[in-house]
Amino acid sequence: MPHTLSRRARLAAITLLGCLLGNGCATTQSDPAPSLELDVSSGHARFVGPIDWDSVHHFQALVKGHRVRVLEVDSRGGNTEAAIAMGYWINQQNLTLEVSRLCLGSCANYWFTAARKKLIQPGAIVAWQGNLHSQLLKNEQPELFAQKKTTATADELRLLRQQVSLELLFFKQIGVDERVCWIGKLPPYNADGYFVLPPEDLRRFAIREVRTEIDYSARSVERWKHQFPVQKVVLPFGGAL
């Protein structure tokens, strides 16, 4: 929901100096400047920008000693391990996650899934494009996917398996089916970029208490498809995942 000027005046803001290279969080000129904010009186925090260890540590320092009830987010994602670490915190705090604009990649994978309640504002989008497990599957079971097999070295696969074990433990802890992160990459959907699922399908992955506008998935895709590749995915009614 929109903030009033008086509320903005109470916010304690920390401005981050940009995105660390190599964390997969490219921005565009239309993106707002990265920032972290906390309204102590209402328990409303705001995270804007890429997810990396620097931004997560700054955020934790900002909210330390304060009760946070709502985390408003606008992020294209970023570093997987940093996102998982904060995802645990979001889940433990029973937060409401409010998506004001974008929640892509690691934000969707590990923050949106971890929150107790989720509010997607009109015009905003939550979209997935895969996770660590899907990267491993593309190497070990490429026949599952329409895309070409991903080639990785033995050392890269060994490290990836270790990371996947930690990722699967995270999803087990929060009680969410991690296939939500990559099901849109499978036939017959074969999403080239991001994909969006309607709230009724999110429930099939144990992602509940999602509030958003009517016909959210179609509307969000229409709004954002000119900014990045994204498509709507609807699962078969009553069928197995």
mmCIF file of C-alpha atoms in Angstrom:
data_model
loop_
_atom_site.group_PDB
_atom_site.id
_atom_site.type_symbol
_atom_site.label_atom_id
_atom_site.label_comp_id
_atom_site.label_asym_id
_atom_site.label_seq_id
_atom_site.Cartn_x
_atom_site.Cartn_y
_atom_site.Cartn_z
ATOM 1 C CA MET A 1 0.000 0.000 0.000
ATOM 2 C CA PRO A 2 1.256 3.522 -0.662
ATOM 3 C CA HIS A 3 3.176 5.355 2.063
ATOM 4 C CA THR A 4 2.290 8.859 3.199
ATOM 5 C CA LEU A 5 4.864 11.611 3.352
ATOM 6 C CA SER A 6 4.658 11.677 7.147
ATOM 7 C CA ARG A 7 5.468 8.015 7.271
ATOM 8 C CA ARG A 8 8.377 8.464 4.910
ATOM 9 C CA ALA A 9 9.694 11.200 7.182
ATOM 10 C CA ARG A 10 9.937 8.677 10.028
ATOM 11 C CA LEU A 11 11.864 6.129 8.037
ATOM 12 C CA ALA A 12 15.463 5.425 8.915
ATOM 13 C CA ALA A 13 17.106 4.812 5.548
ATOM 14 C CA ILE A 14 20.309 3.194 4.504
ATOM 15 C CA THR A 15 21.256 3.599 0.832
ATOM 16 C CA LEU A 16 23.314 0.820 -0.666
ATOM 17 C CA LEU A 17 26.002 1.705 -3.204
ATOM 18 C CA GLY A 18 24.878 -0.683 -5.955
ATOM 19 C CA CYS A 19 24.976 -4.286 -6.947
ATOM 20 C CA LEU A 20 27.983 -6.542 -6.450
ATOM 21 C CA LEU A 21 29.188 -8.029 -9.714
ATOM 22 C CA GLY A 22 28.468 -11.636 -10.490
ATOM 23 C CA ASN A 23 25.351 -12.277 -8.409
ATOM 24 C CA GLY A 24 22.889 -12.380 -11.289
ATOM 25 C CA CYS A 25 20.925 -9.298 -10.318
ATOM 26 C CA ALA A 26 21.035 -7.027 -13.325
ATOM 27 C CA THR A 27 19.104 -3.799 -13.032
ATOM 28 C CA THR A 28 17.563 -1.408 -15.509
ATOM 29 C CA GLN A 29 17.304 2.362 -15.545
ATOM 30 C CA SER A 30 13.725 2.072 -14.358
ATOM 31 C CA ASP A 31 14.739 0.347 -11.128
ATOM 32 C CA PRO A 32 14.692 2.492 -7.993
ATOM 33 C CA ALA A 33 17.953 3.035 -6.156
ATOM 34 C CA PRO A 34 18.807 0.218 -3.721
ATOM 35 C CA SER A 35 17.781 1.096 -0.177
ATOM 36 C CA LEU A 36 16.840 -0.342 3.205
ATOM 37 C CA GLU A 37 14.278 1.296 5.462
ATOM 38 C CA LEU A 38 12.566 0.681 8.774
ATOM 39 C CA ASP A 39 9.559 2.369 10.327
ATOM 40 C CA VAL A 40 10.087 1.469 13.967
ATOM 41 C CA SER A 41 6.615 2.583 15.098
ATOM 42 C CA SER A 42 4.746 0.280 12.697
ATOM 43 C CA GLY A 43 7.268 -2.517 12.292
ATOM 44 C CA HIS A 44 7.271 -1.987 8.522
ATOM 45 C CA ALA A 45 10.631 -2.616 6.825
ATOM 46 C CA ARG A 46 11.522 -2.121 3.183
ATOM 47 C CA PHE A 47 14.185 -3.832 1.073
ATOM 48 C CA VAL A 48 14.860 -2.464 -2.403
ATOM 49 C CA GLY A 49 17.570 -3.750 -4.713
ATOM 50 C CA PRO A 50 19.770 -6.797 -5.237
ATOM 51 C CA ILE A 51 20.168 -9.507 -2.626
ATOM 52 C CA ASP A 52 23.756 -10.083 -1.555
ATOM 53 C CA TRP A 53 25.587 -10.648 1.720
ATOM 54 C CA ASP A 54 26.286 -6.934 2.040
ATOM 55 C CA SER A 55 22.640 -5.899 1.769
ATOM 56 C CA VAL A 56 21.468 -8.729 4.040
ATOM 57 C CA HIS A 57 23.988 -7.806 6.741
ATOM 58 C CA HIS A 58 23.036 -4.129 6.492
ATOM 59 C CA PHE A 59 19.372 -5.054 6.793
ATOM 60 C CA GLN A 60 19.934 -7.246 9.836
ATOM 61 C CA ALA A 61 21.873 -4.447 11.496
ATOM 62 C CA LEU A 62 19.063 -2.004 10.723
ATOM 63 C CA VAL A 63 16.296 -4.125 12.261
ATOM 64 C CA LYS A 64 18.275 -5.546 15.191
ATOM 65 C CA GLY A 65 16.364 -5.034 18.428
ATOM 66 C CA HIS A 66 13.145 -4.008 16.638
ATOM 67 C CA ARG A 67 9.978 -5.970 15.913
ATOM 68 C CA VAL A 68 9.383 -6.283 12.179
ATOM 69 C CA ARG A 69 5.886 -7.253 11.088
ATOM 70 C CA VAL A 70 5.874 -6.485 7.363
ATOM 71 C CA LEU A 71 8.745 -6.647 4.909
ATOM 72 C CA GLU A 72 8.096 -4.722 1.708
ATOM 73 C CA VAL A 73 10.337 -5.868 -1.118
ATOM 74 C CA ASP A 74 11.307 -4.796 -4.616
ATOM 75 C CA SER A 75 14.107 -7.015 -5.881
ATOM 76 C CA ARG A 76 15.268 -8.857 -8.976
ATOM 77 C CA GLY A 77 16.949 -11.467 -6.772
ATOM 78 C CA GLY A 78 20.634 -12.085 -6.314
ATOM 79 C CA ASN A 79 22.958 -14.311 -4.313
ATOM 80 C CA THR A 80 21.354 -17.651 -3.477
ATOM 81 C CA GLU A 81 23.059 -18.322 -0.147
ATOM 82 C CA ALA A 82 22.406 -14.809 1.150
ATOM 83 C CA ALA A 83 18.753 -15.093 0.097
ATOM 84 C CA ILE A 84 18.349 -18.457 1.853
ATOM 85 C CA ALA A 85 19.917 -17.099 5.050
ATOM 86 C CA MET A 86 17.427 -14.237 5.159
ATOM 87 C CA GLY A 87 14.641 -16.578 4.091
ATOM 88 C CA TYR A 88 15.159 -18.504 7.330
ATOM 89 C CA TRP A 89 14.840 -15.236 9.248
ATOM 90 C CA ILE A 90 11.662 -14.254 7.388
ATOM 91 C CA ASN A 91 10.131 -17.631 8.217
ATOM 92 C CA GLN A 92 11.176 -17.547 11.875
ATOM 93 C CA GLN A 93 9.752 -14.039 12.310
ATOM 94 C CA ASN A 94 6.379 -15.031 10.761
ATOM 95 C CA LEU A 95 6.545 -11.977 8.545
ATOM 96 C CA THR A 96 4.117 -10.709 5.971
ATOM 97 C CA LEU A 97 5.947 -10.137 2.686
ATOM 98 C CA GLU A 98 4.586 -7.253 0.624
ATOM 99 C CA VAL A 99 5.724 -7.179 -3.006
ATOM 100 C CA SER A 100 5.432 -3.572 -4.137
ATOM 101 C CA ARG A 101 6.935 -4.047 -7.612
ATOM 102 C CA LEU A 102 9.265 -6.972 -8.336
ATOM 103 C CA CYS A 103 10.137 -10.224 -6.577
ATOM 104 C CA LEU A 104 12.151 -12.300 -9.024
ATOM 105 C CA GLY A 105 14.596 -15.195 -8.861
ATOM 106 C CA SER A 106 16.015 -15.663 -5.370
ATOM 107 C CA CYS A 107 13.422 -13.287 -3.924
ATOM 108 C CA ALA A 108 10.614 -15.524 -5.199
ATOM 109 C CA ASN A 109 12.451 -18.759 -4.369
ATOM 110 C CA TYR A 110 13.423 -18.051 -0.780
ATOM 111 C CA TRP A 111 11.605 -14.963 0.526
ATOM 112 C CA PHE A 112 8.137 -15.200 -0.934
ATOM 113 C CA THR A 113 7.918 -18.897 -0.069
ATOM 114 C CA ALA A 114 9.174 -18.336 3.489
ATOM 115 C CA ALA A 115 6.750 -15.586 4.529
ATOM 116 C CA ARG A 116 3.681 -16.357 6.624
ATOM 117 C CA LYS A 117 1.453 -14.089 4.528
ATOM 118 C CA LYS A 118 2.095 -12.668 1.071
ATOM 119 C CA LEU A 119 0.649 -9.502 -0.425
ATOM 120 C CA ILE A 120 1.284 -8.794 -4.110
ATOM 121 C CA GLN A 121 0.303 -5.228 -4.828
ATOM 122 C CA PRO A 122 -1.578 -4.362 -8.060
ATOM 123 C CA GLY A 123 0.985 -3.991 -10.811
ATOM 124 C CA ALA A 124 3.626 -6.063 -8.996
ATOM 125 C CA ILE A 125 4.924 -9.476 -10.025
ATOM 126 C CA VAL A 126 6.425 -12.578 -8.394
ATOM 127 C CA ALA A 127 8.181 -14.775 -10.943
ATOM 128 C CA TRP A 128 10.420 -17.842 -10.914
ATOM 129 C CA GLN A 129 13.142 -19.032 -13.288
ATOM 130 C CA GLY A 130 14.642 -22.072 -11.535
ATOM 131 C CA ASN A 131 16.779 -22.837 -8.495
ATOM 132 C CA LEU A 132 19.895 -24.777 -7.551
ATOM 133 C CA HIS A 133 18.091 -28.117 -7.700
ATOM 134 C CA SER A 134 16.865 -27.461 -11.223
ATOM 135 C CA GLN A 135 20.434 -26.579 -12.268
ATOM 136 C CA LEU A 136 21.571 -29.947 -10.947
ATOM 137 C CA LEU A 137 18.715 -31.777 -12.655
ATOM 138 C CA LYS A 138 19.595 -30.175 -15.997
ATOM 139 C CA ASN A 139 22.980 -31.856 -15.687
ATOM 140 C CA GLU A 140 21.851 -35.205 -14.295
ATOM 141 C CA GLN A 141 18.391 -35.597 -15.895
ATOM 142 C CA PRO A 142 18.365 -33.305 -18.941
ATOM 143 C CA GLU A 143 15.563 -35.345 -20.517
ATOM 144 C CA LEU A 144 13.162 -33.665 -18.083
ATOM 145 C CA PHE A 145 13.693 -30.274 -19.681
ATOM 146 C CA ALA A 146 13.144 -28.898 -23.152
ATOM 147 C CA GLN A 147 16.320 -26.804 -22.934
ATOM 148 C CA LYS A 148 19.717 -28.182 -23.872
ATOM 149 C CA LYS A 149 21.708 -30.064 -21.268
ATOM 150 C CA THR A 150 23.836 -27.880 -19.014
ATOM 151 C CA THR A 151 27.466 -28.978 -18.934
ATOM 152 C CA ALA A 152 29.386 -28.630 -15.690
ATOM 153 C CA THR A 153 32.742 -29.955 -14.540
ATOM 154 C CA ALA A 154 33.050 -32.640 -11.883
ATOM 155 C CA ASP A 155 34.154 -30.059 -9.313
ATOM 156 C CA GLU A 156 31.255 -27.755 -10.202
ATOM 157 C CA LEU A 157 28.788 -30.624 -9.841
ATOM 158 C CA ARG A 158 30.260 -31.624 -6.488
ATOM 159 C CA LEU A 159 29.833 -28.085 -5.163
ATOM 160 C CA LEU A 160 26.363 -27.814 -6.668
ATOM 161 C CA ARG A 161 25.225 -31.031 -4.941
ATOM 162 C CA GLN A 162 26.391 -29.632 -1.613
ATOM 163 C CA GLN A 163 24.469 -26.402 -2.233
ATOM 164 C CA VAL A 164 21.372 -28.320 -3.313
ATOM 165 C CA SER A 165 21.376 -30.319 -0.074
ATOM 166 C CA LEU A 166 21.273 -27.048 1.878
ATOM 167 C CA GLU A 167 18.563 -25.674 -0.397
ATOM 168 C CA LEU A 168 16.368 -28.759 0.007
ATOM 169 C CA LEU A 169 16.817 -28.560 3.779
ATOM 170 C CA PHE A 170 15.555 -24.967 3.640
ATOM 171 C CA PHE A 171 12.390 -25.910 1.769
ATOM 172 C CA LYS A 172 11.781 -28.816 4.130
ATOM 173 C CA GLN A 173 12.106 -26.426 7.073
ATOM 174 C CA ILE A 174 9.561 -23.935 5.684
ATOM 175 C CA GLY A 175 7.217 -26.691 4.456
ATOM 176 C CA VAL A 176 7.128 -25.694 0.778
ATOM 177 C CA ASP A 177 7.468 -27.921 -2.287
ATOM 178 C CA GLU A 178 10.567 -26.571 -4.058
ATOM 179 C CA ARG A 179 9.285 -27.639 -7.472
ATOM 180 C CA VAL A 180 7.464 -24.317 -7.538
ATOM 181 C CA CYS A 181 10.820 -22.784 -8.531
ATOM 182 C CA TRP A 182 11.216 -24.799 -11.734
ATOM 183 C CA ILE A 183 7.970 -26.487 -12.745
ATOM 184 C CA GLY A 184 7.423 -23.855 -15.452
ATOM 185 C CA LYS A 185 10.642 -25.008 -17.140
ATOM 186 C CA LEU A 186 9.194 -28.462 -17.794
ATOM 187 C CA PRO A 187 7.125 -29.539 -20.787
ATOM 188 C CA PRO A 188 4.524 -28.552 -21.813
ATOM 189 C CA TYR A 189 5.273 -25.054 -20.437
ATOM 190 C CA ASN A 190 8.960 -24.754 -21.439
ATOM 191 C CA ALA A 191 9.328 -21.198 -20.146
ATOM 192 C CA ASP A 192 12.420 -19.600 -21.674
ATOM 193 C CA GLY A 193 12.695 -16.932 -18.992
ATOM 194 C CA TYR A 194 10.557 -16.299 -15.930
ATOM 195 C CA PHE A 195 7.151 -17.784 -15.245
ATOM 196 C CA VAL A 196 4.211 -16.766 -13.057
ATOM 197 C CA LEU A 197 1.764 -19.047 -11.258
ATOM 198 C CA PRO A 198 -1.732 -18.026 -10.130
ATOM 199 C CA PRO A 199 -2.433 -18.157 -6.366
ATOM 200 C CA GLU A 200 -4.654 -21.231 -6.699
ATOM 201 C CA ASP A 201 -1.734 -23.173 -8.181
ATOM 202 C CA LEU A 202 0.674 -21.838 -5.566
ATOM 203 C CA ARG A 203 -1.427 -23.601 -2.937
ATOM 204 C CA ARG A 204 -0.503 -26.920 -4.546
ATOM 205 C CA PHE A 205 3.075 -26.258 -3.434
ATOM 206 C CA ALA A 206 1.926 -25.377 0.120
ATOM 207 C CA ILE A 207 2.252 -21.631 -0.539
ATOM 208 C CA ARG A 208 -0.847 -20.187 1.096
ATOM 209 C CA GLU A 209 -2.272 -16.874 2.283
ATOM 210 C CA VAL A 210 -1.479 -15.031 -0.938
ATOM 211 C CA ARG A 211 -3.448 -11.839 -1.534
ATOM 212 C CA THR A 212 -3.384 -10.091 -4.884
ATOM 213 C CA GLU A 213 -5.547 -8.569 -7.604
ATOM 214 C CA ILE A 214 -8.113 -10.530 -9.630
ATOM 215 C CA ASP A 215 -6.554 -12.413 -12.564
ATOM 216 C CA TYR A 216 -3.143 -11.514 -11.201
ATOM 217 C CA SER A 217 -1.029 -13.908 -13.264
ATOM 218 C CA ALA A 218 -2.341 -12.781 -16.669
ATOM 219 C CA ARG A 219 -2.272 -9.092 -15.748
ATOM 220 C CA SER A 220 1.235 -9.200 -14.302
ATOM 221 C CA VAL A 221 2.616 -10.965 -17.368
ATOM 222 C CA GLU A 222 0.994 -8.406 -19.657
ATOM 223 C CA ARG A 223 2.508 -5.537 -17.645
ATOM 224 C CA TRP A 224 6.058 -6.902 -17.455
ATOM 225 C CA LYS A 225 6.607 -8.981 -20.603
ATOM 226 C CA HIS A 226 8.163 -5.976 -22.344
ATOM 227 C CA GLN A 227 10.782 -5.652 -19.566
ATOM 228 C CA PHE A 228 11.913 -9.296 -19.391
ATOM 229 C CA PRO A 229 10.798 -12.676 -20.803
ATOM 230 C CA VAL A 230 7.934 -13.989 -18.677
ATOM 231 C CA GLN A 231 4.908 -16.190 -19.240
ATOM 232 C CA LYS A 232 1.884 -17.419 -17.331
ATOM 233 C CA VAL A 233 1.832 -21.078 -16.323
ATOM 234 C CA VAL A 234 -1.388 -22.827 -15.310
ATOM 235 C CA LEU A 235 -1.154 -26.372 -13.997
ATOM 236 C CA PRO A 236 -3.603 -29.089 -15.083
ATOM 237 C CA PHE A 237 -6.714 -29.091 -12.919
ATOM 238 C CA GLY A 238 -6.653 -31.934 -10.432
ATOM 239 C CA GLY A 239 -3.595 -33.495 -12.049
ATOM 240 C CA ALA A 240 -0.352 -34.602 -10.479
ATOM 241 C CA LEU A 241 2.471 -32.091 -10.313
#
